[in-house]
mmCIF file of C-alpha atoms in Angstrom:
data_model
loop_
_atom_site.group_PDB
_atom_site.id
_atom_site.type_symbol
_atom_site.label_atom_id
_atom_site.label_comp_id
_atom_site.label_asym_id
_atom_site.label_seq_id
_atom_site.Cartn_x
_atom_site.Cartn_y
_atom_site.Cartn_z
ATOM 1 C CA UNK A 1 -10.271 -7.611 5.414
ATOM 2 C CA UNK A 2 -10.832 -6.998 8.916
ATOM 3 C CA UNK A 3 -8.669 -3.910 8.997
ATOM 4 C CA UNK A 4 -10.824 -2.329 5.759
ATOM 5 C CA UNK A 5 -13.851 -2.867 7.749
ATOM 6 C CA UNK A 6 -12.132 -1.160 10.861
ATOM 7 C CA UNK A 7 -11.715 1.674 8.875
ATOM 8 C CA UNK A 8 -14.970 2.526 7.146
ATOM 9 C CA UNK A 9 -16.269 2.419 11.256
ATOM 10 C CA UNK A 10 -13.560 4.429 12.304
ATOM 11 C CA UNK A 11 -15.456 7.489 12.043
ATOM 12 C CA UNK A 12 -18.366 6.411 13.087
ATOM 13 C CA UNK A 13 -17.478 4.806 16.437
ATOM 14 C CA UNK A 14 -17.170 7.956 19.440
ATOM 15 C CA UNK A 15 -13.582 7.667 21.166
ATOM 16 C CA UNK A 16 -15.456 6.875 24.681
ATOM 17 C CA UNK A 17 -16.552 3.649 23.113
ATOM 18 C CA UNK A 18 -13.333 2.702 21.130
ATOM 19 C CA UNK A 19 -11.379 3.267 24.276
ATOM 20 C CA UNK A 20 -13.624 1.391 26.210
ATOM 21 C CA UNK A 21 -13.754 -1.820 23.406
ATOM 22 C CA UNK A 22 -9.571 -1.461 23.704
ATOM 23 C CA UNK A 23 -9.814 -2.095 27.443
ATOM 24 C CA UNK A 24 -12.135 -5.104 26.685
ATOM 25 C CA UNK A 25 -9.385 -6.345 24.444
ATOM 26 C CA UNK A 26 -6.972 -6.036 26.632
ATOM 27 C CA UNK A 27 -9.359 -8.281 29.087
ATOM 28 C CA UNK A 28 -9.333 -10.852 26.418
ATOM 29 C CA UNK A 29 -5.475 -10.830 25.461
ATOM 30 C CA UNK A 30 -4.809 -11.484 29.514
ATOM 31 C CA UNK A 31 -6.758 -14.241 29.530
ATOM 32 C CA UNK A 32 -5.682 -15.902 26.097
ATOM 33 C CA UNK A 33 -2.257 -16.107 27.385
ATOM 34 C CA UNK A 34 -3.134 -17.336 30.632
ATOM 35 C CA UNK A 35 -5.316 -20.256 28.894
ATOM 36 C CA UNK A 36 -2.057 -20.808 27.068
ATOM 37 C CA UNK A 37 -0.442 -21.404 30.215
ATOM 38 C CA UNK A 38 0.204 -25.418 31.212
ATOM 39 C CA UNK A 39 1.317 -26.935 34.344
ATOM 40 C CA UNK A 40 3.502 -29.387 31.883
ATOM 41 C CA UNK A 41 5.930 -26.934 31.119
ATOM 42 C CA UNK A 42 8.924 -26.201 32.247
ATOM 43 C CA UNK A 43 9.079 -23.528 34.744
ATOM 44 C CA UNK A 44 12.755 -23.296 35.338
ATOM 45 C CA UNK A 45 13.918 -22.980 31.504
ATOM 46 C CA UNK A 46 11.006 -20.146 31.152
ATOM 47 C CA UNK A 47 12.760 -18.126 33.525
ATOM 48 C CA UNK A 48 15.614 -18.833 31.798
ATOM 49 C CA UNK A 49 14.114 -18.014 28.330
ATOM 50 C CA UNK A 50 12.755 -14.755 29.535
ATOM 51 C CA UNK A 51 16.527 -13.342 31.160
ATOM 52 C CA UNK A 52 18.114 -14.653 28.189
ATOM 53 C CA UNK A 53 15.786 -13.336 25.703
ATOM 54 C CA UNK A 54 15.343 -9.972 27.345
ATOM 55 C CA UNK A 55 19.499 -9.694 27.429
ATOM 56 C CA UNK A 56 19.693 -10.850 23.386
ATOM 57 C CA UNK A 57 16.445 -8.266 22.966
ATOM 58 C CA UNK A 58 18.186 -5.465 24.439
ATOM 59 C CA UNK A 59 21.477 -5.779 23.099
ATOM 60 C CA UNK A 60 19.224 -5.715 19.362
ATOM 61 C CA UNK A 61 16.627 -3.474 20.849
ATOM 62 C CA UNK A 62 14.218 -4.591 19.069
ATOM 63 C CA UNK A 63 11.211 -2.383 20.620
ATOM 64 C CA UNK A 64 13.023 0.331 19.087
ATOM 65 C CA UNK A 65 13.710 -0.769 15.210
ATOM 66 C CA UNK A 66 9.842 -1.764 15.722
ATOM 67 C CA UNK A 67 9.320 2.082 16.787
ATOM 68 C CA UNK A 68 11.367 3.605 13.920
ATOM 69 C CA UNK A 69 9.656 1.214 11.265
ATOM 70 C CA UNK A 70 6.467 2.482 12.633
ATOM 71 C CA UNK A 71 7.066 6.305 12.306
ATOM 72 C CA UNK A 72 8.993 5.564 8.650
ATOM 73 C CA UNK A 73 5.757 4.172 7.885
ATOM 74 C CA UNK A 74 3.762 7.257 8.583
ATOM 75 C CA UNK A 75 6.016 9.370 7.158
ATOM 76 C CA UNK A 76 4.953 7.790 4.146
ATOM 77 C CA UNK A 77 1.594 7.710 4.620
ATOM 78 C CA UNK A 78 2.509 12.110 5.384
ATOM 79 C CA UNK A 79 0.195 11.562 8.477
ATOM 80 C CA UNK A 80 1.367 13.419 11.715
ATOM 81 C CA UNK A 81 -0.684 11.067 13.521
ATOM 82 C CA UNK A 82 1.325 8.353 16.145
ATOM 83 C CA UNK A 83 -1.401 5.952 15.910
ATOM 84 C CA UNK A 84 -0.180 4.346 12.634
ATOM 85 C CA UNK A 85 3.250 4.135 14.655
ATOM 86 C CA UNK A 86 1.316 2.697 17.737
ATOM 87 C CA UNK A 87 -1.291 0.553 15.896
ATOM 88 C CA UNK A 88 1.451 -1.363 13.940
ATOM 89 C CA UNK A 89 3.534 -2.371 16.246
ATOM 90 C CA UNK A 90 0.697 -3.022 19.188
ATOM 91 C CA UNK A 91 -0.937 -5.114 16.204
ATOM 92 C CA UNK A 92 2.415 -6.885 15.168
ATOM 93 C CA UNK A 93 3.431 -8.073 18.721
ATOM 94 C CA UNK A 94 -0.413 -9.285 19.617
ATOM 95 C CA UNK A 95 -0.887 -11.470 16.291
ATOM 96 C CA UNK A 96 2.408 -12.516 16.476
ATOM 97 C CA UNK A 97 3.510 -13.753 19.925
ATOM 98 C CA UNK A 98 0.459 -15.620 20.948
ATOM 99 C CA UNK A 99 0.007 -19.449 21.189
ATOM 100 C CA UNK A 100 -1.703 -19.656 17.758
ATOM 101 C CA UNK A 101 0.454 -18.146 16.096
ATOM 102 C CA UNK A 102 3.573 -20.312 17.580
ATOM 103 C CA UNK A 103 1.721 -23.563 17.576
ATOM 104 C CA UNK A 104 0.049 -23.087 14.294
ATOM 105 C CA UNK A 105 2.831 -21.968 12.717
ATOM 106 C CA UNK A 106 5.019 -25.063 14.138
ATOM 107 C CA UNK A 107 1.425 -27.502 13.124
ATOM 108 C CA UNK A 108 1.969 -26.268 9.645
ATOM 109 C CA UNK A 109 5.729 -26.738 9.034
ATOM 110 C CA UNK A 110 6.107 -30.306 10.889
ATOM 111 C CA UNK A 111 2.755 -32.134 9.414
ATOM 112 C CA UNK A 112 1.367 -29.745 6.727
ATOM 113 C CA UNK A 113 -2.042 -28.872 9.038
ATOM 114 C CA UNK A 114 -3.014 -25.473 8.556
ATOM 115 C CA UNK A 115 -6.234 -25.542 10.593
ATOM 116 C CA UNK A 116 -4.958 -23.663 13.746
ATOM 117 C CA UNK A 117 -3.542 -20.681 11.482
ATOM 118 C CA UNK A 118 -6.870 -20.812 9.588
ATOM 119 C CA UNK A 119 -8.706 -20.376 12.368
ATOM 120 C CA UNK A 120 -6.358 -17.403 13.925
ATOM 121 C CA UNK A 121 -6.665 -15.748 10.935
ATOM 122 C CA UNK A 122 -10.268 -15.394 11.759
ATOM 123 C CA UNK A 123 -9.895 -14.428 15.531
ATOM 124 C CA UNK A 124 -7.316 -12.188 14.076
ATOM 125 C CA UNK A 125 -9.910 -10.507 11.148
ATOM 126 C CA UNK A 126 -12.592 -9.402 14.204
ATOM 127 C CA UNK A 127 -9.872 -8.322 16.249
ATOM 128 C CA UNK A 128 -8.112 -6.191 13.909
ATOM 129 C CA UNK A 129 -11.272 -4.609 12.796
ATOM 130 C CA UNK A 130 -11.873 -3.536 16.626
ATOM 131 C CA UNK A 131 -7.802 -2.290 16.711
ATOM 132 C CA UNK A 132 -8.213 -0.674 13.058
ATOM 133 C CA UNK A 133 -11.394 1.255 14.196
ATOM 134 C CA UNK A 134 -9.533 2.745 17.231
ATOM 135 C CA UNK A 135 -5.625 2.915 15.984
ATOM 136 C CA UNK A 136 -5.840 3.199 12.112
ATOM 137 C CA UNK A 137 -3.988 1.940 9.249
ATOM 138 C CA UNK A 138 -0.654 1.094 11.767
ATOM 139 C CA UNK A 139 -3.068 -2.177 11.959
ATOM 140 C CA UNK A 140 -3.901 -3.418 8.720
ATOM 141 C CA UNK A 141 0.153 -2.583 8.109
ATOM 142 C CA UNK A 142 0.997 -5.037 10.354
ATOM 143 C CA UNK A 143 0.079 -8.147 8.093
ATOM 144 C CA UNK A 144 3.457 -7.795 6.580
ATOM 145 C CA UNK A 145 4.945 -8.966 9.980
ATOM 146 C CA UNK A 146 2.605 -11.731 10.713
ATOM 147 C CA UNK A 147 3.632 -12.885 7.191
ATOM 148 C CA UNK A 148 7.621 -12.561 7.772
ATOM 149 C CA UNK A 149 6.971 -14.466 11.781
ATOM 150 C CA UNK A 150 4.592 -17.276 10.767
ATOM 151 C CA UNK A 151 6.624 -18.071 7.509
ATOM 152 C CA UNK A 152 10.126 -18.285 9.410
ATOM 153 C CA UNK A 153 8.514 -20.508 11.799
ATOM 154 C CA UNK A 154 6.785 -22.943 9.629
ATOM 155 C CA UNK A 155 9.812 -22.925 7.511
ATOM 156 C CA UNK A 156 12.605 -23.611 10.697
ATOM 157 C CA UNK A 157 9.954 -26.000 12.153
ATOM 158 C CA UNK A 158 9.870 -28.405 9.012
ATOM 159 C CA UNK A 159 13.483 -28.080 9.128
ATOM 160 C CA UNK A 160 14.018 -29.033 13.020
ATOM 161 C CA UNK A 161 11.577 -31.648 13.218
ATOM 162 C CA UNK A 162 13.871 -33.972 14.880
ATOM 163 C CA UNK A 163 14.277 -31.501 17.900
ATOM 164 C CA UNK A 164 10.961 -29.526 17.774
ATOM 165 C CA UNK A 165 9.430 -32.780 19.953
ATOM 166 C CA UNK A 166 6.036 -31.760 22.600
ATOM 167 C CA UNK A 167 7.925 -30.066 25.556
ATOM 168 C CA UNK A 168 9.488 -27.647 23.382
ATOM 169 C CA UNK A 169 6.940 -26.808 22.022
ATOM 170 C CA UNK A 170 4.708 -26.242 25.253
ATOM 171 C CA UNK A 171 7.818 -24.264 26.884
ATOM 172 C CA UNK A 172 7.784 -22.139 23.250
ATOM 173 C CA UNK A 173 3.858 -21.573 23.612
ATOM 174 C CA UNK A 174 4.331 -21.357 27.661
ATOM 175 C CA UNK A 175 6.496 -18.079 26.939
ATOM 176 C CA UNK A 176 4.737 -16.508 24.324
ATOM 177 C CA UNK A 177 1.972 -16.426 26.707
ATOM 178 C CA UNK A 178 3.541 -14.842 28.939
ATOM 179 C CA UNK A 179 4.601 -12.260 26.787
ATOM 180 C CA UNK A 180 0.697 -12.194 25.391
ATOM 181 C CA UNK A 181 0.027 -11.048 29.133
ATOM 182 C CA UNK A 182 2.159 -8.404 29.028
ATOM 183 C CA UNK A 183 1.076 -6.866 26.264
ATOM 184 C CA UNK A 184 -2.356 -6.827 27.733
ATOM 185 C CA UNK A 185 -1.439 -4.901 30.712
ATOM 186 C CA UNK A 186 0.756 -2.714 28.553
ATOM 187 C CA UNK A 187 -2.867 -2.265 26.525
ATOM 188 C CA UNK A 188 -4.244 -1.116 29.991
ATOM 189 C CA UNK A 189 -1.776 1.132 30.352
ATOM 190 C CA UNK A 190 -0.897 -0.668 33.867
ATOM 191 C CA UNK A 191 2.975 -1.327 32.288
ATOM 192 C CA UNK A 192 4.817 -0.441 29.727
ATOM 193 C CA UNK A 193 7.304 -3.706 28.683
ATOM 194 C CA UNK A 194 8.933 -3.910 26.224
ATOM 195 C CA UNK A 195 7.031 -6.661 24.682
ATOM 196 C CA UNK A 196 9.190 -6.853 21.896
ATOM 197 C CA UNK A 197 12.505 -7.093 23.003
ATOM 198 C CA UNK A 198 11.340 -10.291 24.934
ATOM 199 C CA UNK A 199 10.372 -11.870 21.469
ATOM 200 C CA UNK A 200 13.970 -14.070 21.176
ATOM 201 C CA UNK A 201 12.956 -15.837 24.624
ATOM 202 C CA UNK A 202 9.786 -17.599 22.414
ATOM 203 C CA UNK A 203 13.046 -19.636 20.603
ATOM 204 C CA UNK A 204 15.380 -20.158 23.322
ATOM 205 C CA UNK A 205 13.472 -23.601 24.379
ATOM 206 C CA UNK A 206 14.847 -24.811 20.788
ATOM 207 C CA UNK A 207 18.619 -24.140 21.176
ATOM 208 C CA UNK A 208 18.105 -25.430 24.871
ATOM 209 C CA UNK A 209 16.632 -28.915 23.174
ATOM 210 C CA UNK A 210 19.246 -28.419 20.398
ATOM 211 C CA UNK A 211 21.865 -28.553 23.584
ATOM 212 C CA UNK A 212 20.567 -31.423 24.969
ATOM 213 C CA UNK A 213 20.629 -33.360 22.008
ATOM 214 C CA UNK A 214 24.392 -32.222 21.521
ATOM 215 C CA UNK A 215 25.515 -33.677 25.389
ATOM 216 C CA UNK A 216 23.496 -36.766 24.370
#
């Protein structure tokens, strides 16, 4: 809904002003993942998450299937334009990787309480129709990921309850922040990380539980 609204403003909004409202965004996205920051977790296995994420990431390159899903998508839609490219996977990694989306996702699958993803979904319906009205139909496109990354969450989490307990969960929503401030300064075109080929450091918290629980 929010991305159909993006679009019938599209043309109306002057690229001065879109450009600017990105840059506000990107404000915003820094400072949700540094809210989703806690001195409780584990600073240590983060560090350890992030190396051993980025090194599974790479080997997968994930950035890059991202990339070529992107442009097979506009090659569909026959538009020339790299904005459907850009806006789907900028809109994929930002609904996807933040704390909301891990801890609602987890919320859902170990008690059946759905009232963190509700309320993402509407944080995520005003911010896609800002995204939609600057990057396109690469936005609205990127739904179909959000569906694929909450589902396999809420599914794994109801099957893991027993080692899903509080501190993984904070170190899991400790390093998706992190990754939520990168893509902010990669929206401010201070960086350019590959965002997405961090995304398997968000799960290595639960094989590191899923270790302990082995040497126990």
């Amino acid at each position: 809904m929010g991305s159909l609204i993006g679009l019938l403003l599209k043309k109306g909004v002057p690229k001065k002003i879109s450009t600017t409202v990105i840059q506000g965004v990107a404000l915003c996205t820094i400072y949700i993942g540094i809210a989703g920051l806690t001195k409780d977790s584990n600073i240590i296995l983060i560090i350890i998450s992030i190396v051993i994420g980025g090194f599974i990431g790479e080997l997968i390159d994930i950035d890059n299937l991202l990339q070529k899903l992107g442009d097979k998508i506009g090659d569909k839609f026959k538009s020339k334009n790299a904005k459907i490219s850009e806006g789907f996977v900028t809109a994929s990694l930002l609904f996807c990787v933040g704390s909301m989306a891990i801890v609602g996702s987890l919320e859902s699958g170990l008690e059946g309480n759905n009232k963190i993803l509700f309320a993402k979904s509407m944080l995520d319906c005003i911010t896609s129709i800002i995204f939609t009205s600057s990057l396109g139909i690469g936005v609205m496109l990127s739904s179909v990921s959000v569906l694929i990354y909450q589902g396999i969450i809420t599914i794994a989490a109801f099957a893991l309850k027993a080692i899903l307990i509080q501190s993984v969960i904070t170190n899991m929503t400790a390093v998706g922040s992190l990754l939520i401030i990168g893509l902010g300064f990669n929206l401010l075109d201070i960086t350019k990380i590959k965002i997405a080929n961090l995304l398997p450091a968000v799960f290595i918290p639960v094989f590191y539980q899923l270790f302990l629980n082995l040497m126990k």
